[in-house]
Amino acid sequence: GSHDDFAPKRKVVDGEDEALKMIDGHVKNNPIMLYMKGNPSLPMCGFSATVVQILKAEGVDFSSVNVLDYPQIREGIKKYSDWPTIPQLYANGEFIGGCDIIRQMHESGELKDMLKPPGGDEDSK
């Protein structure tokens, strides 16, 4: 039969707009969203591994996408954030940064606040 359309396990994303829409959906629907190489249990690059470790140290749940599985997202995410490298971390719909920024914010304690859901008890502004 012609049921081959169901065979590919990887979703094929048509074009850049489609990829950007998917990314937008991920970022808005997941409080903490990480675009990385590999997955949290098996990161495929040191920078991705570092960010995963930091998120675990912060004790937060996060969603992730392995950009190696989705070339369109890998390219699209760089346009979406205007940031040239992966990993990229988003919290509450906002782009936080890449590995170095996340490490610095983790060390300074800023990251904890960024990762809190909006409208928490402490309002520091």
Coordinates of N, CA, C and O in Angstrom, one line a residue:
G1 N 0.8 -1.2 0.0 CA 0.0 0.0 0.0 C 0.9 1.2 0.0 O 2.1 1.2 0.0
S2 N 0.2 2.4 0.0 CA 0.9 3.7 -0.1 C 0.9 4.3 1.2 O 0.6 5.5 1.3
H3 N 1.2 3.5 2.3 CA 1.1 4.2 3.6 C 2.5 4.6 4.1 O 2.8 4.7 5.2
D4 N 3.4 4.9 3.1 CA 4.7 5.2 3.4 C 4.8 6.6 4.2 O 5.8 6.8 4.8
D5 N 3.8 7.4 4.0 CA 3.9 8.7 4.7 C 4.0 8.5 6.2 O 4.4 9.4 6.9
F6 N 3.6 7.4 6.7 CA 3.6 7.2 8.2 C 5.0 6.7 8.6 O 5.2 6.6 9.8
A7 N 5.8 6.3 7.7 CA 7.0 5.6 8.1 C 8.0 6.5 8.8 O 8.6 6.1 9.8
P8 N 8.3 7.7 8.3 CA 9.4 8.5 8.9 C 9.0 8.8 10.4 O 7.9 9.3 10.6
K9 N 9.9 8.6 11.2 CA 9.7 8.9 12.7 C 10.0 10.4 12.9 O 9.4 11.0 13.7
R10 N 10.9 10.9 12.1 CA 11.2 12.4 12.3 C 10.2 13.2 11.6 O 9.9 12.9 10.4
K11 N 9.7 14.2 12.3 CA 8.7 15.1 11.6 C 9.5 15.9 10.6 O 10.6 16.5 10.9
V12 N 9.1 16.0 9.4 CA 9.7 16.9 8.4 C 9.0 18.2 8.5 O 7.8 18.3 8.5
V13 N 9.9 19.2 8.7 CA 9.3 20.6 8.9 C 9.5 21.3 7.6 O 10.6 21.3 7.0
D14 N 8.4 21.8 7.1 CA 8.5 22.5 5.8 C 9.0 23.9 6.0 O 8.3 24.7 6.6
G15 N 10.1 24.1 5.5 CA 10.6 25.5 5.4 C 10.8 26.2 6.7 O 10.5 25.7 7.8
E16 N 11.3 27.4 6.6 CA 11.7 28.1 7.8 C 10.6 28.6 8.6 O 10.6 28.6 9.8
D17 N 9.5 29.1 7.9 CA 8.4 29.7 8.7 C 7.8 28.6 9.6 O 7.4 28.9 10.7
E18 N 7.7 27.4 9.0 CA 7.1 26.3 9.8 C 8.0 26.0 11.0 O 7.5 25.8 12.1
A19 N 9.3 26.0 10.8 CA 10.2 25.8 11.9 C 10.1 26.9 13.0 O 10.0 26.6 14.2
L20 N 10.0 28.1 12.5 CA 9.9 29.2 13.5 C 8.6 29.1 14.3 O 8.5 29.4 15.5
K21 N 7.5 28.7 13.6 CA 6.2 28.5 14.3 C 6.3 27.4 15.3 O 5.8 27.6 16.4
M22 N 7.0 26.3 15.0 CA 7.1 25.2 15.9 C 7.9 25.7 17.2 O 7.6 25.4 18.3
I23 N 9.0 26.4 16.9 CA 9.8 26.9 18.0 C 9.0 27.9 18.9 O 9.1 27.8 20.1
D24 N 8.3 28.7 18.2 CA 7.5 29.7 19.0 C 6.5 28.9 19.9 O 6.3 29.3 21.1
G25 N 5.9 27.9 19.3 CA 5.0 27.1 20.1 C 5.7 26.4 21.3 O 5.2 26.4 22.4
H26 N 6.9 25.8 21.1 CA 7.6 25.2 22.2 C 7.9 26.2 23.3 O 7.7 25.9 24.4
V27 N 8.4 27.4 22.8 CA 8.9 28.3 23.8 C 7.8 28.9 24.6 O 7.9 29.1 25.8
K28 N 6.6 29.1 24.0 CA 5.5 29.7 24.7 C 4.7 28.6 25.6 O 4.1 29.0 26.5
N29 N 4.8 27.4 25.2 CA 4.0 26.3 25.9 C 4.8 25.6 27.0 O 4.2 24.9 27.8
N30 N 6.1 25.8 27.0 CA 6.9 25.1 28.0 C 7.6 26.2 28.8 O 8.4 27.0 28.3
P31 N 7.4 26.2 30.2 CA 8.0 27.2 31.0 C 9.5 27.3 30.8 O 10.1 28.4 30.8
I32 N 10.2 26.1 30.7 CA 11.6 26.1 30.5 C 11.9 25.2 29.3 O 11.6 24.0 29.3
M33 N 12.5 25.8 28.3 CA 12.7 25.1 27.1 C 14.2 25.2 26.7 O 14.7 26.3 26.6
L34 N 14.8 24.0 26.4 CA 16.2 24.0 26.1 C 16.4 23.4 24.7 O 15.9 22.3 24.4
Y35 N 17.0 24.1 23.8 CA 17.4 23.6 22.5 C 18.9 23.2 22.7 O 19.7 24.0 23.0
M36 N 19.1 21.9 22.4 CA 20.5 21.3 22.7 C 20.9 20.3 21.7 O 20.0 19.9 20.8
K37 N 22.1 19.9 21.7 CA 22.6 18.8 20.9 C 22.6 17.6 21.7 O 23.3 17.5 22.8
G38 N 21.8 16.6 21.3 CA 21.6 15.4 22.1 C 20.4 15.6 23.0 O 19.5 16.4 22.7
N39 N 20.3 14.7 24.0 CA 19.2 14.9 24.9 C 19.7 14.9 26.4 O 20.9 14.6 26.6
P40 N 18.9 15.3 27.3 CA 19.4 15.5 28.7 C 20.2 14.3 29.3 O 21.1 14.5 30.0
S41 N 19.8 13.1 28.9 CA 20.5 11.9 29.5 C 21.7 11.6 28.6 O 22.6 10.9 29.1
L42 N 21.8 12.1 27.4 CA 23.0 11.9 26.6 C 23.3 13.1 25.7 O 23.1 13.1 24.5
P43 N 23.8 14.1 26.4 CA 24.2 15.3 25.6 C 25.3 15.0 24.6 O 26.2 14.2 24.9
M44 N 25.2 15.6 23.4 CA 26.2 15.4 22.4 C 27.2 16.5 22.3 O 28.0 16.5 21.4
C45 N 27.2 17.5 23.2 CA 28.3 18.4 23.2 C 28.5 18.9 24.6 O 27.5 18.9 25.4
G46 N 29.7 19.4 24.9 CA 30.0 19.8 26.3 C 29.2 20.9 26.7 O 28.8 21.0 27.9
F47 N 28.9 21.9 25.8 CA 28.1 23.1 26.3 C 26.7 22.6 26.6 O 26.1 23.1 27.6
S48 N 26.1 21.8 25.8 CA 24.7 21.3 26.1 C 24.8 20.5 27.5 O 23.9 20.7 28.3
A49 N 25.8 19.7 27.7 CA 25.9 19.0 28.9 C 26.0 19.9 30.1 O 25.3 19.7 31.2
T50 N 26.7 21.0 30.0 CA 26.9 22.0 31.1 C 25.5 22.6 31.4 O 25.2 22.7 32.6
V51 N 24.8 23.0 30.4 CA 23.5 23.6 30.7 C 22.5 22.6 31.3 O 21.8 23.0 32.3
V52 N 22.5 21.4 30.9 CA 21.7 20.4 31.5 C 22.0 20.2 33.0 O 21.2 20.2 33.9
Q53 N 23.3 20.2 33.3 CA 23.8 20.0 34.7 C 23.3 21.2 35.5 O 22.9 21.0 36.7
I54 N 23.4 22.4 34.9 CA 23.0 23.6 35.7 C 21.5 23.6 35.9 O 21.1 23.8 37.1
L55 N 20.7 23.2 34.9 CA 19.3 23.1 35.2 C 18.9 22.1 36.2 O 18.0 22.3 37.0
K56 N 19.7 21.0 36.2 CA 19.4 19.9 37.2 C 19.8 20.5 38.6 O 19.1 20.3 39.6
A57 N 20.9 21.2 38.7 CA 21.4 21.8 39.9 C 20.3 22.8 40.4 O 20.1 23.0 41.6
E58 N 19.7 23.5 39.5 CA 18.6 24.5 39.9 C 17.4 23.8 40.3 O 16.4 24.4 40.9
G59 N 17.3 22.5 40.0 CA 16.1 21.7 40.5 C 14.9 22.0 39.7 O 13.8 21.9 40.2
V60 N 15.0 22.4 38.4 CA 13.8 22.7 37.7 C 13.5 21.6 36.6 O 14.4 20.9 36.2
D61 N 12.2 21.5 36.3 CA 11.9 20.6 35.2 C 12.0 21.4 33.9 O 11.6 22.6 33.9
F62 N 12.5 20.8 32.8 CA 12.6 21.5 31.6 C 12.3 20.6 30.4 O 12.4 19.4 30.5
S63 N 11.9 21.2 29.3 CA 11.6 20.4 28.1 C 12.8 20.7 27.2 O 13.5 21.7 27.3
S64 N 13.1 19.7 26.3 CA 14.2 20.0 25.4 C 14.0 19.4 24.0 O 13.1 18.6 23.9
V65 N 14.7 20.0 23.1 CA 14.6 19.5 21.7 C 16.1 19.2 21.3 O 16.9 20.0 21.5
N66 N 16.3 18.0 20.7 CA 17.6 17.7 20.2 C 17.7 18.2 18.8 O 17.0 17.7 17.8
V67 N 18.4 19.3 18.6 CA 18.5 20.0 17.3 C 19.1 19.1 16.2 O 19.0 19.3 15.0
L68 N 19.9 18.1 16.7 CA 20.6 17.2 15.7 C 19.5 16.4 14.9 O 19.8 15.9 13.8
D69 N 18.3 16.2 15.5 CA 17.3 15.4 14.9 C 16.5 16.3 13.9 O 15.7 15.8 13.1
Y70 N 16.6 17.6 14.1 CA 15.7 18.5 13.3 C 16.6 19.6 12.8 O 16.7 20.7 13.4
P71 N 17.2 19.4 11.6 CA 18.0 20.4 11.0 C 17.3 21.8 10.8 O 17.9 22.8 11.0
Q72 N 16.0 21.8 10.5 CA 15.3 23.0 10.3 C 15.2 23.8 11.6 O 15.3 25.0 11.6
I73 N 15.0 23.1 12.7 CA 14.9 23.8 14.0 C 16.3 24.3 14.4 O 16.5 25.4 14.9
R74 N 17.3 23.5 14.0 CA 18.7 23.9 14.4 C 19.0 25.2 13.7 O 19.7 26.1 14.3
E75 N 18.6 25.4 12.5 CA 18.8 26.6 11.8 C 17.8 27.7 12.3 O 18.2 28.8 12.5
G76 N 16.6 27.3 12.4 CA 15.5 28.2 12.7 C 15.7 28.9 14.1 O 15.5 30.1 14.3
I77 N 16.2 28.1 15.0 CA 16.4 28.6 16.4 C 17.4 29.8 16.4 O 17.3 30.7 17.2
K78 N 18.4 29.7 15.5 CA 19.4 30.8 15.5 C 18.8 32.1 15.0 O 19.2 33.2 15.4
K79 N 17.8 32.0 14.1 CA 17.1 33.2 13.6 C 16.1 33.6 14.7 O 15.9 34.8 14.9
Y80 N 15.5 32.7 15.3 CA 14.4 33.0 16.3 C 15.0 33.9 17.4 O 14.4 34.8 17.8
S81 N 16.2 33.5 17.9 CA 16.8 34.2 19.0 C 17.8 35.2 18.6 O 18.3 36.0 19.4
D82 N 18.2 35.2 17.3 CA 19.3 36.0 16.8 C 20.6 35.6 17.6 O 21.4 36.5 18.0
W83 N 20.8 34.4 17.9 CA 21.9 33.9 18.6 C 22.5 32.7 17.8 O 21.8 31.8 17.4
P84 N 23.8 32.8 17.5 CA 24.4 31.9 16.5 C 24.7 30.5 17.0 O 25.0 29.6 16.2
T85 N 24.6 30.2 18.3 CA 25.0 28.9 18.7 C 24.0 28.1 19.5 O 23.0 28.7 20.0
I86 N 24.2 26.8 19.7 CA 23.3 26.0 20.5 C 24.2 25.5 21.6 O 25.4 25.3 21.3
P87 N 23.8 25.3 22.8 CA 22.5 25.3 23.3 C 21.9 26.7 23.5 O 22.6 27.7 23.6
Q88 N 20.6 26.7 23.5 CA 19.8 28.0 23.8 C 18.8 27.6 24.9 O 18.0 26.7 24.7
L89 N 18.7 28.5 25.9 CA 17.7 28.3 26.9 C 16.7 29.4 26.9 O 17.0 30.5 26.8
Y90 N 15.4 28.9 27.0 CA 14.3 29.9 27.1 C 13.6 29.6 28.4 O 13.4 28.5 28.8
A91 N 13.1 30.7 29.1 CA 12.3 30.5 30.3 C 11.2 31.5 30.2 O 11.3 32.7 29.9
N92 N 10.0 31.0 30.5 CA 8.7 31.8 30.4 C 8.6 32.6 29.1 O 8.3 33.8 29.1
G93 N 9.0 32.0 28.0 CA 8.8 32.6 26.7 C 9.9 33.5 26.3 O 9.9 34.1 25.3
E94 N 10.9 33.7 27.2 CA 12.0 34.6 26.8 C 13.3 33.9 26.7 O 13.6 32.9 27.4
F95 N 14.1 34.3 25.7 CA 15.4 33.8 25.5 C 16.4 34.2 26.6 O 16.5 35.4 26.9
I96 N 17.0 33.2 27.3 CA 17.9 33.6 28.4 C 19.3 33.7 27.8 O 20.1 34.6 28.1
G97 N 19.8 32.7 27.1 CA 21.1 32.8 26.5 C 21.7 31.4 26.2 O 21.0 30.4 26.3
G98 N 23.0 31.4 26.0 CA 23.8 30.2 25.7 C 24.5 29.7 27.0 O 24.3 30.3 28.1
C99 N 25.4 28.8 26.8 CA 26.1 28.2 27.9 C 26.8 29.2 28.8 O 26.7 29.1 30.0
D100 N 27.6 30.1 28.3 CA 28.4 31.0 29.1 C 27.6 31.9 30.0 O 27.8 32.1 31.2
I101 N 26.5 32.4 29.3 CA 25.6 33.3 30.0 C 24.9 32.6 31.1 O 24.8 33.0 32.3
I102 N 24.4 31.3 30.8 CA 23.7 30.5 31.8 C 24.6 30.2 33.0 O 24.2 30.3 34.1
R103 N 25.9 29.9 32.7 CA 26.8 29.5 33.7 C 27.0 30.7 34.7 O 27.0 30.6 35.9
Q104 N 27.2 31.9 34.1 CA 27.4 33.1 34.9 C 26.2 33.5 35.7 O 26.3 33.8 36.9
M105 N 25.0 33.3 35.1 CA 23.8 33.7 35.8 C 23.6 32.6 37.0 O 23.0 33.0 38.0
H106 N 23.9 31.4 36.7 CA 23.8 30.4 37.7 C 24.7 30.7 38.9 O 24.3 30.6 40.1
E107 N 26.0 31.1 38.6 CA 26.9 31.4 39.7 C 26.5 32.6 40.5 O 26.7 32.7 41.7
S108 N 25.9 33.6 39.8 CA 25.5 34.8 40.5 C 24.2 34.7 41.2 O 23.7 35.6 41.9
G109 N 23.4 33.6 40.9 CA 22.1 33.4 41.5 C 21.0 34.0 40.7 O 19.8 33.9 41.1
E110 N 21.3 34.7 39.6 CA 20.2 35.4 38.8 C 19.3 34.3 38.2 O 18.2 34.6 37.9
L111 N 20.0 33.2 37.8 CA 19.2 32.2 37.0 C 18.0 31.7 37.7 O 17.0 31.5 37.1
K112 N 18.2 31.5 39.0 CA 17.1 31.0 39.8 C 15.9 31.8 39.7 O 14.8 31.3 39.5
D113 N 16.0 33.1 39.7 CA 14.9 34.0 39.5 C 14.3 34.0 38.2 O 13.1 34.0 38.0
M114 N 15.2 33.9 37.1 CA 14.7 33.8 35.8 C 13.9 32.5 35.5 O 13.0 32.5 34.7
L115 N 14.2 31.5 36.2 CA 13.5 30.2 36.0 C 12.2 30.0 36.7 O 11.5 29.1 36.5
K116 N 12.0 31.0 37.7 CA 10.7 30.9 38.4 C 9.6 31.2 37.5 O 9.7 32.1 36.6
P117 N 8.4 30.6 37.8 CA 7.3 31.0 37.0 C 6.9 32.4 37.3 O 7.1 32.9 38.4
P118 N 6.5 33.1 36.2 CA 6.1 34.5 36.5 C 5.0 34.6 37.5 O 4.2 33.7 37.6
G119 N 4.9 35.8 38.2 CA 3.8 35.9 39.1 C 4.1 35.1 40.4 O 3.1 34.8 41.1
G120 N 5.3 34.9 40.7 CA 5.6 34.2 42.0 C 5.5 35.2 43.1 O 5.1 36.3 42.9
D121 N 5.8 34.7 44.3 CA 5.5 35.5 45.5 C 6.4 36.7 45.5 O 6.0 37.9 45.7
E122 N 7.7 36.5 45.3 CA 8.6 37.7 45.4 C 8.6 38.5 44.1 O 8.8 37.9 43.1
D123 N 8.3 39.7 44.3 CA 8.3 40.6 43.1 C 9.5 41.6 43.4 O 9.3 42.4 44.2
S124 N 10.6 41.4 42.6 CA 11.7 42.2 43.0 C 11.8 43.5 42.2 O 12.7 44.3 42.4
K125 N 10.9 43.7 41.3 CA 10.9 44.9 40.4 C 10.2 46.0 41.1 O 9.1 45.9 41.5

